[in-house]
Coordinates of C-alpha atoms and ligand atoms in Angstrom, one line a residue:
M308 CA 55.3 -37.3 -29.6
P309 CA 53.4 -39.8 -27.5
K310 CA 55.1 -42.9 -26.3
L311 CA 54.8 -45.5 -29.0
M312 CA 52.8 -48.6 -28.0
N313 CA 54.2 -51.9 -29.0
N314 CA 52.6 -53.0 -32.2
K315 CA 50.7 -56.0 -30.9
N316 CA 47.0 -55.2 -30.7
T317 CA 46.4 -56.1 -27.0
D318 CA 43.0 -54.4 -27.2
S319 CA 41.5 -57.1 -29.4
K320 CA 42.5 -59.9 -27.0
P321 CA 39.6 -61.4 -25.2
L322 CA 39.5 -60.5 -21.5
N323 CA 38.7 -64.1 -20.4
K324 CA 39.9 -67.3 -21.9
K325 CA 36.3 -68.5 -21.7
K326 CA 34.2 -67.1 -24.5
S327 CA 31.5 -64.9 -23.1
K328 CA 27.9 -66.1 -24.1
F329 CA 26.5 -62.7 -23.3
I330 CA 25.6 -60.5 -26.3
F331 CA 24.4 -56.9 -25.8
K332 CA 21.2 -56.0 -27.6
S333 CA 19.4 -52.8 -28.2
P334 CA 16.8 -52.0 -25.5
K335 CA 13.5 -53.9 -25.7
G336 CA 11.3 -52.4 -28.4
M337 CA 14.0 -50.1 -29.7
H338 CA 16.0 -50.7 -32.9
D339 CA 19.1 -49.5 -34.6
I340 CA 18.8 -47.8 -38.0
L341 CA 21.6 -49.4 -39.9
P342 CA 23.7 -47.9 -42.7
D343 CA 21.9 -50.0 -45.4
D344 CA 18.6 -48.3 -44.5
Q345 CA 19.9 -44.7 -44.2
Y346 CA 19.0 -43.9 -47.8
L347 CA 15.3 -44.6 -47.1
W348 CA 15.4 -42.4 -44.0
D349 CA 17.3 -39.6 -45.9
R350 CA 14.9 -39.7 -48.8
F351 CA 11.8 -39.7 -46.5
L352 CA 13.2 -36.9 -44.3
K353 CA 14.1 -34.8 -47.3
N354 CA 10.6 -35.1 -48.7
G355 CA 9.1 -34.4 -45.3
K356 CA 11.1 -31.2 -44.9
E357 CA 10.4 -29.9 -48.5
T358 CA 6.7 -30.6 -48.1
A359 CA 6.5 -28.9 -44.7
E360 CA 8.3 -25.9 -46.0
F361 CA 6.1 -25.8 -49.2
Y362 CA 3.0 -25.6 -47.1
G363 CA 4.4 -22.9 -44.9
Y364 CA 5.2 -24.8 -41.7
Q365 CA 8.2 -23.6 -39.6
K366 CA 10.5 -26.1 -37.9
I367 CA 10.5 -26.4 -34.1
E368 CA 12.7 -28.7 -32.0
T369 CA 11.8 -29.5 -28.4
P370 CA 13.8 -31.5 -25.9
I371 CA 13.6 -35.3 -25.7
L372 CA 12.7 -34.8 -22.0
E373 CA 9.8 -32.8 -20.8
E374 CA 8.4 -32.2 -17.3
M375 CA 6.1 -35.1 -16.4
D376 CA 3.1 -32.9 -16.0
V377 CA 3.2 -31.7 -19.7
F378 CA 1.8 -35.1 -20.6
L379 CA 0.2 -36.2 -17.3
K380 CA -2.1 -33.2 -17.3
T381 CA -3.0 -33.2 -21.0
L382 CA -3.1 -36.7 -22.5
G383 CA -5.7 -38.0 -20.0
E384 CA -5.0 -40.0 -16.8
E385 CA -6.9 -42.9 -18.3
S386 CA -5.1 -42.9 -21.6
D387 CA -2.8 -45.9 -22.3
V388 CA 0.1 -43.6 -22.7
V389 CA -0.2 -42.0 -19.3
E390 CA -1.5 -45.1 -17.5
K391 CA 1.3 -47.5 -18.5
E392 CA 3.6 -46.3 -21.3
M393 CA 5.7 -43.4 -20.0
F394 CA 9.4 -43.7 -19.4
F395 CA 10.1 -41.7 -16.2
V396 CA 13.5 -40.1 -15.8
K397 CA 14.8 -38.8 -12.4
G398 CA 16.2 -35.3 -12.6
G399 CA 18.0 -33.7 -9.6
G400 CA 15.9 -33.2 -6.4
A401 CA 12.2 -33.0 -7.0
D402 CA 12.5 -32.7 -10.8
K403 CA 10.5 -35.4 -12.6
Y404 CA 10.9 -35.8 -16.3
V405 CA 9.6 -38.2 -18.9
L406 CA 10.9 -39.2 -22.3
R407 CA 8.4 -37.5 -24.6
P408 CA 5.7 -40.0 -25.7
E409 CA 4.5 -37.6 -28.5
G410 CA 5.1 -34.2 -30.0
T411 CA 1.9 -32.2 -29.8
A412 CA 1.8 -31.4 -26.0
A413 CA 5.6 -30.5 -26.1
V414 CA 5.0 -28.2 -29.1
C415 CA 2.1 -26.5 -27.3
R416 CA 4.3 -26.1 -24.2
A417 CA 6.8 -24.3 -26.3
F418 CA 4.1 -22.2 -28.0
I419 CA 3.0 -20.9 -24.6
E420 CA 6.5 -20.6 -23.1
H421 CA 7.7 -18.5 -26.1
G422 CA 4.7 -16.3 -26.4
M423 CA 3.9 -17.4 -29.9
S424 CA 0.3 -16.2 -29.5
H425 CA 1.8 -12.7 -30.3
R426 CA 2.8 -13.8 -33.8
P427 CA 0.5 -13.7 -36.7
Q428 CA -2.1 -16.5 -36.1
P429 CA -2.3 -19.3 -36.7
V430 CA 1.2 -20.5 -36.2
K431 CA 2.2 -23.4 -38.4
L432 CA 4.9 -25.6 -36.9
W433 CA 6.5 -28.9 -37.9
Y434 CA 8.9 -31.2 -36.0
V435 CA 10.7 -34.5 -36.4
G436 CA 12.3 -36.8 -33.9
P437 CA 12.1 -39.8 -31.7
M438 CA 9.2 -40.5 -29.3
F439 CA 9.1 -43.1 -26.5
R440 CA 6.2 -45.3 -25.3
R441 CA 6.6 -48.3 -23.1
E442 CA 4.3 -50.4 -25.2
Q443 CA 4.3 -54.2 -25.6
P444 CA 6.6 -54.4 -28.7
Q445 CA 5.3 -56.0 -31.8
A446 CA 5.5 -55.5 -35.6
G447 CA 5.2 -51.8 -36.3
R448 CA 4.9 -50.9 -32.6
Y449 CA 8.0 -49.8 -30.9
R450 CA 9.2 -48.3 -27.6
Q451 CA 11.3 -45.8 -29.5
F452 CA 9.8 -44.6 -32.8
H453 CA 10.1 -41.5 -34.9
Q454 CA 7.4 -39.0 -36.0
I455 CA 7.2 -36.1 -38.3
G456 CA 4.4 -33.9 -37.2
F457 CA 2.5 -30.8 -38.2
E458 CA 0.6 -28.4 -35.9
I459 CA -1.6 -25.4 -36.7
I460 CA -2.1 -23.5 -33.5
G461 CA -4.1 -20.3 -32.8
G462 CA -6.4 -18.3 -35.0
S463 CA -10.0 -19.5 -35.4
I464 CA -11.5 -23.0 -35.2
D465 CA -11.5 -23.3 -39.0
P466 CA -12.1 -26.8 -40.5
I467 CA -9.7 -25.8 -43.4
Y468 CA -6.8 -26.2 -40.9
D469 CA -7.8 -29.8 -40.2
A470 CA -7.8 -30.4 -43.9
Q471 CA -4.4 -28.8 -44.2
V472 CA -2.7 -31.0 -41.6
I473 CA -4.2 -34.1 -43.2
L474 CA -3.0 -32.9 -46.6
A475 CA 0.6 -32.5 -45.5
S476 CA 0.8 -36.0 -44.0
F477 CA -1.1 -37.5 -47.0
R478 CA 1.3 -35.9 -49.6
I479 CA 4.4 -37.0 -47.7
L480 CA 3.1 -40.6 -47.7
E481 CA 2.3 -40.3 -51.4
Q482 CA 5.8 -39.1 -52.1
A483 CA 7.1 -42.2 -50.2
K484 CA 5.3 -44.1 -52.9
I485 CA 2.9 -45.7 -50.5
K486 CA -0.1 -47.0 -52.5
N487 CA -3.8 -46.9 -51.8
L488 CA -3.9 -44.5 -49.0
T489 CA -7.2 -43.7 -47.2
V490 CA -8.1 -41.3 -44.5
N491 CA -10.3 -42.6 -41.7
I492 CA -12.1 -39.7 -40.2
N493 CA -14.6 -39.0 -37.4
S494 CA -15.7 -36.3 -35.0
I495 CA -15.6 -37.0 -31.3
G496 CA -17.6 -33.9 -30.5
C497 CA -16.8 -31.0 -28.1
R498 CA -17.3 -30.1 -24.5
I499 CA -20.9 -29.5 -25.1
C500 CA -22.1 -32.6 -26.9
R501 CA -19.5 -35.2 -25.8
P502 CA -20.8 -35.6 -22.2
H503 CA -24.3 -36.3 -23.5
Y504 CA -23.0 -38.9 -25.9
R505 CA -20.7 -40.4 -23.3
K506 CA -23.8 -40.8 -21.0
R507 CA -25.8 -42.5 -23.7
L508 CA -22.8 -44.8 -24.5
V509 CA -22.5 -45.8 -20.8
E510 CA -26.2 -46.5 -20.5
Y511 CA -26.1 -48.7 -23.6
Y512 CA -23.0 -50.7 -22.5
K513 CA -24.1 -51.0 -18.9
K514 CA -27.0 -53.1 -20.1
H515 CA -24.5 -55.6 -21.6
E516 CA -21.7 -55.3 -19.1
K517 CA -21.5 -59.0 -18.3
T518 CA -20.7 -59.8 -21.9
L519 CA -17.8 -57.3 -22.3
C520 CA -14.2 -58.2 -22.4
A521 CA -12.0 -57.5 -19.4
D522 CA -10.5 -54.4 -21.0
C523 CA -13.9 -52.9 -21.9
K524 CA -15.3 -53.6 -18.4
R525 CA -12.4 -51.4 -17.1
R526 CA -12.9 -48.8 -19.8
L527 CA -16.6 -48.6 -19.0
K528 CA -15.6 -47.1 -15.7
S529 CA -12.5 -45.1 -16.6
N530 CA -12.8 -44.0 -20.3
P531 CA -16.0 -45.1 -21.9
M532 CA -15.2 -43.5 -25.3
R533 CA -12.4 -46.1 -25.7
L534 CA -15.1 -48.9 -25.8
L535 CA -15.6 -47.9 -29.5
D536 CA -11.9 -48.7 -30.0
C537 CA -12.1 -52.3 -28.8
K538 CA -10.5 -54.7 -31.2
N539 CA -11.7 -57.8 -29.4
S540 CA -14.0 -59.8 -31.6
S541 CA -16.3 -60.8 -28.7
C542 CA -17.2 -57.1 -28.3
A543 CA -17.7 -56.5 -32.1
P544 CA -21.5 -57.2 -32.2
L545 CA -22.1 -54.8 -29.3
K546 CA -19.9 -52.2 -30.8
A547 CA -21.7 -52.3 -34.1
K548 CA -25.0 -51.4 -32.4
A549 CA -23.6 -48.8 -30.1
P550 CA -25.0 -45.3 -30.4
S551 CA -23.2 -43.5 -33.2
L552 CA -21.2 -40.4 -32.6
M553 CA -22.4 -39.0 -35.9
D554 CA -26.0 -39.0 -34.6
N555 CA -25.1 -37.5 -31.3
I556 CA -22.7 -34.6 -31.9
C557 CA -24.0 -31.0 -31.8
V558 CA -24.7 -28.9 -34.9
S559 CA -21.5 -27.0 -34.6
C560 CA -19.4 -30.2 -34.5
S561 CA -21.3 -31.8 -37.4
S562 CA -21.1 -28.8 -39.6
H563 CA -17.3 -28.5 -38.8
L564 CA -16.9 -32.2 -39.9
K565 CA -19.0 -31.6 -43.0
L566 CA -16.7 -28.7 -44.1
V567 CA -13.5 -30.8 -43.4
L568 CA -15.0 -33.5 -45.7
E569 CA -15.8 -30.9 -48.4
Y570 CA -12.2 -29.7 -48.3
L571 CA -10.9 -33.3 -48.6
D572 CA -13.3 -33.7 -51.6
E573 CA -11.9 -30.5 -53.1
L574 CA -8.4 -31.9 -52.7
S575 CA -9.5 -35.4 -54.1
L576 CA -8.1 -37.0 -50.9
P577 CA -9.9 -40.4 -50.4
Y578 CA -11.6 -40.8 -47.0
V579 CA -14.1 -43.0 -45.2
L580 CA -16.2 -41.9 -42.3
N581 CA -15.4 -44.2 -39.4
P582 CA -17.9 -43.7 -36.6
H583 CA -15.8 -45.9 -34.2
L584 CA -12.6 -43.9 -34.5
V585 CA -11.9 -42.2 -31.2
R586 CA -8.1 -42.1 -30.7
G587 CA -6.3 -42.8 -27.5
L588 CA -5.5 -39.4 -26.2
D589 CA -7.9 -37.2 -24.2
Y590 CA -7.0 -33.8 -25.6
Y591 CA -8.8 -34.3 -28.9
S592 CA -12.1 -32.6 -29.8
K593 CA -14.1 -32.5 -33.0
T594 CA -12.0 -34.0 -35.9
V595 CA -9.9 -37.1 -35.4
F596 CA -8.3 -39.1 -38.2
E597 CA -5.9 -41.9 -39.1
I598 CA -4.3 -42.6 -42.5
F599 CA -3.9 -46.2 -43.6
A600 CA -2.4 -47.9 -46.6
D601 CA -4.3 -50.9 -47.9
Q602 CA -3.6 -54.3 -46.3
N603 CA -1.8 -52.6 -43.4
P604 CA -3.9 -52.6 -40.2
L605 CA -1.6 -50.1 -38.5
A606 CA -2.1 -46.4 -39.1
L607 CA 0.8 -44.6 -40.9
A608 CA -0.3 -41.2 -39.7
S609 CA -2.9 -39.8 -37.3
G610 CA -4.0 -36.8 -35.5
G611 CA -6.9 -34.5 -34.8
R612 CA -8.1 -31.2 -33.4
Y613 CA -7.2 -30.1 -29.8
D614 CA -9.1 -27.0 -29.0
Y615 CA -8.8 -27.3 -25.2
L616 CA -5.2 -28.5 -24.9
L617 CA -3.5 -25.1 -24.6
E618 CA -6.1 -23.9 -22.2
E619 CA -5.5 -26.9 -20.0
M620 CA -1.8 -26.0 -20.1
G621 CA -2.5 -22.5 -18.7
S622 CA -2.9 -20.5 -21.9
R623 CA -5.9 -18.5 -22.8
P624 CA -8.3 -20.5 -25.0
T625 CA -6.4 -21.3 -28.2
P626 CA -7.5 -23.8 -30.8
G627 CA -5.2 -26.2 -32.5
T628 CA -5.0 -29.1 -34.9
G629 CA -2.3 -31.5 -35.9
S630 CA -1.1 -34.7 -37.5
A631 CA 1.9 -37.0 -37.1
I632 CA 3.4 -39.7 -39.4
G633 CA 5.0 -42.8 -37.8
I634 CA 8.2 -42.8 -39.8
D635 CA 9.4 -46.3 -38.8
R636 CA 6.1 -47.8 -40.2
V637 CA 6.5 -45.9 -43.4
I638 CA 10.1 -47.0 -43.9
E639 CA 9.0 -50.6 -43.4
Q640 CA 6.4 -50.1 -46.0
M641 CA 9.0 -48.6 -48.4
K642 CA 11.3 -51.6 -47.8
A643 CA 8.4 -54.0 -48.5
Q644 CA 8.0 -52.1 -51.8
Q645 CA 11.7 -52.5 -52.5
V646 CA 12.5 -48.8 -53.0
T647 CA 16.0 -48.8 -54.4
P648 CA 18.8 -46.4 -53.2
P649 CA 19.4 -43.5 -55.5
K650 CA 22.7 -43.3 -57.4
S651 CA 25.0 -40.8 -55.7
S652 CA 25.3 -37.6 -57.8
K653 CA 28.8 -36.9 -56.4
E654 CA 31.9 -38.1 -58.2
K655 CA 34.2 -40.6 -56.3
I656 CA 37.9 -41.4 -56.3
F657 CA 39.6 -44.3 -54.6
F658 CA 43.1 -44.1 -53.0
V659 CA 45.6 -46.9 -53.3
Y660 CA 48.9 -46.9 -51.5
L661 CA 52.0 -49.0 -51.0
G662 CA 53.9 -48.7 -47.8
D663 CA 53.6 -46.8 -44.6
I664 CA 55.0 -43.4 -45.9
A665 CA 52.5 -43.5 -48.8
K666 CA 49.7 -44.3 -46.3
K667 CA 50.6 -41.2 -44.4
K668 CA 50.7 -39.0 -47.5
V669 CA 47.3 -40.3 -48.7
L670 CA 45.8 -39.2 -45.4
K671 CA 47.1 -35.7 -46.2
I672 CA 46.1 -35.7 -49.9
I673 CA 42.5 -36.6 -48.9
E674 CA 42.3 -33.3 -47.0
E675 CA 43.0 -31.4 -50.2
F676 CA 39.8 -32.9 -51.7
R677 CA 37.7 -31.9 -48.7
K678 CA 36.6 -28.6 -50.2
T679 CA 35.7 -30.1 -53.6
N680 CA 32.5 -31.9 -54.4
I681 CA 34.5 -35.1 -54.9
L682 CA 34.0 -38.0 -52.5
T683 CA 37.1 -40.0 -51.5
Q684 CA 37.4 -43.6 -50.5
E685 CA 40.3 -45.7 -49.2
S686 CA 40.9 -49.0 -47.5
F687 CA 43.6 -48.2 -44.9
G688 CA 43.1 -51.6 -43.3
K689 CA 44.3 -53.5 -46.4
D690 CA 48.0 -52.9 -47.0
L691 CA 48.2 -55.3 -50.0
I692 CA 48.0 -53.2 -53.2
K693 CA 46.2 -56.0 -55.1
R694 CA 43.4 -56.1 -52.6
Q695 CA 43.1 -52.3 -52.6
M696 CA 42.8 -52.4 -56.4
A697 CA 40.2 -55.1 -56.3
L698 CA 38.1 -52.9 -53.9
A699 CA 38.6 -49.8 -56.1
D700 CA 37.3 -51.8 -59.1
K701 CA 34.2 -52.9 -57.1
S702 CA 33.5 -49.4 -55.9
E703 CA 31.5 -46.7 -57.6
A704 CA 34.7 -44.7 -58.1
Q705 CA 35.7 -43.5 -61.5
L706 CA 39.4 -42.9 -60.8
A707 CA 42.0 -44.6 -58.6
L708 CA 44.8 -42.5 -57.2
I709 CA 47.9 -44.7 -56.7
L710 CA 50.8 -43.7 -54.5
G711 CA 53.7 -46.2 -54.4
Q712 CA 57.3 -45.7 -52.9
R713 CA 58.6 -44.3 -56.2
E714 CA 55.7 -41.7 -56.4
V715 CA 56.4 -40.7 -52.8
F716 CA 60.1 -40.2 -53.7
E717 CA 59.3 -38.3 -56.9
E718 CA 56.4 -36.3 -55.4
T719 CA 54.0 -37.6 -58.0
I720 CA 50.8 -39.7 -58.0
I721 CA 49.3 -42.1 -60.6
I722 CA 45.7 -41.3 -61.8
R723 CA 44.1 -44.5 -63.2
D724 CA 40.8 -44.5 -65.1
L725 CA 39.1 -47.5 -63.6
K726 CA 37.0 -48.1 -66.7
S727 CA 39.6 -47.9 -69.4
G728 CA 42.6 -48.9 -67.3
L729 CA 44.5 -45.9 -68.8
Q730 CA 46.8 -44.2 -66.3
E731 CA 49.0 -41.2 -66.1
T732 CA 51.5 -39.9 -63.5
V733 CA 51.1 -36.2 -62.4
P734 CA 52.8 -34.0 -59.8
V735 CA 51.2 -34.5 -56.4
T736 CA 50.8 -30.7 -56.0
K737 CA 48.5 -30.6 -59.0
V738 CA 46.4 -33.7 -58.1
V739 CA 43.1 -31.9 -57.4
D740 CA 43.1 -30.0 -60.7
E741 CA 44.1 -33.0 -62.6
V742 CA 41.4 -35.1 -61.1
K743 CA 38.8 -32.4 -61.7
K744 CA 39.8 -32.2 -65.4
R745 CA 39.3 -36.0 -65.8
L746 CA 36.0 -36.1 -64.0
K747 CA 34.5 -33.4 -66.2
Ligands
LIG923 P1 -0.1 -40.8 -32.2 O1 0.9 -39.9 -31.6 O2 -0.5 -41.9 -31.3 O3 -1.3 -40.0 -32.9 O4 0.6 -41.5 -33.4 C1 0.9 -40.9 -34.7 C2 1.6 -42.0 -35.5 O5 2.8 -42.4 -35.0 C3 0.7 -43.2 -35.7 O6 -0.2 -43.1 -36.8 C4 1.8 -44.3 -36.0 O7 2.1 -44.3 -37.4 C5 3.0 -43.8 -35.2 N1 3.1 -44.6 -33.9 C6 2.4 -44.4 -32.8 N2 2.8 -45.2 -31.8 C7 3.8 -46.0 -32.4 C8 4.6 -47.0 -31.9 N3 4.6 -47.5 -30.7 N4 5.5 -47.6 -32.8 C9 5.6 -47.1 -34.0 N5 4.9 -46.1 -34.5 C10 4.0 -45.5 -33.7

């Protein structure tokens, strides 16, 4: 037996007499998911998993850390994520890792590494987990956030796959009871037509360079497609008259988009064509989309086609398309809509004890219930029986199991129906069966 400590709780004594003013907080832009919100996360994740499985996606998990180049070489050097939002982590020696800023490149890395091109194509994968971007934190924009994502990799460049990844995200948002969802969709062209369009765009903006905001002046040199993404009101009139992607993409890209829209029509998914939608990452081609709920300017889900990404990562040419839902944003929307926690379907009992020996026995009796479907509750911190009974009455439990000194001595236990107040003493060896009988 270990040496007994003296009963005074020295741990809880403050270290200094002076009260410390310092309070630790979660890292900037990162938040705790507290017990009170867990039912929303659980409900959302359960729906997500069921929907993914229904549509034939298989789950994949990739590490939180990836080699830096997985993202540096794929998202685009000029993309915001690569330029300023990556969290770098030092490995040993020359190893350089980053906290993954998104899921697609990591899943494609795994697809190549594990030879998934030898499986029946396309391969449909889903994932869920935290992503990290060093963004300027604001409402709905965090440095650690969570995504559930869908990828369809391999096979042919078929617009039906674009419709399928949009569909999975859309249905999950619907199940989360998010109202008035709309898909914003566009095509950003392919290797053949995009360079021509980019040239026209640069020619157009060059004529008006002086009037551009500072960000757009920079983008004009580094990433002109992002000029279409500018939210600055001073650039809005120029943006409205900019050459439209729709008018400049090639026949193959426009007929691809047309078919995606026909599939969305067939599924009755509401969409609007947004000729200014370009997305922040370089790996996209053809279809790009974002899903919004009305009134909320932040996208709840987004994604697009990435037919060159795997090739850039060293694979043979392999098309792909995907979507990701921002779970934190969805949970906020669910909270705003006051989604209530579901009642637990499991039965509950509450243990009440008197004295140290009874407390020990309760600890052991709880173990007997572990293999049943019955949840147990106790309040070991509150030795007063009156306070324990008050808590039992407030709880969702149907029965209180009371163990006093007499019951310990007689090897019995009292089962009290918390609704009727009726109680009965039973042998402690039969407690599980007696409780089961009463809960039936
Ligand atoms: P992306 O990986 O940029 O295509 O983003 C997919 C989805 O993740 C977006 O539609 C958002 O819902 C969510 N998301 C992206 N960045 C953040 C962020 N910094 N904070 C919270 N959610 C985000």
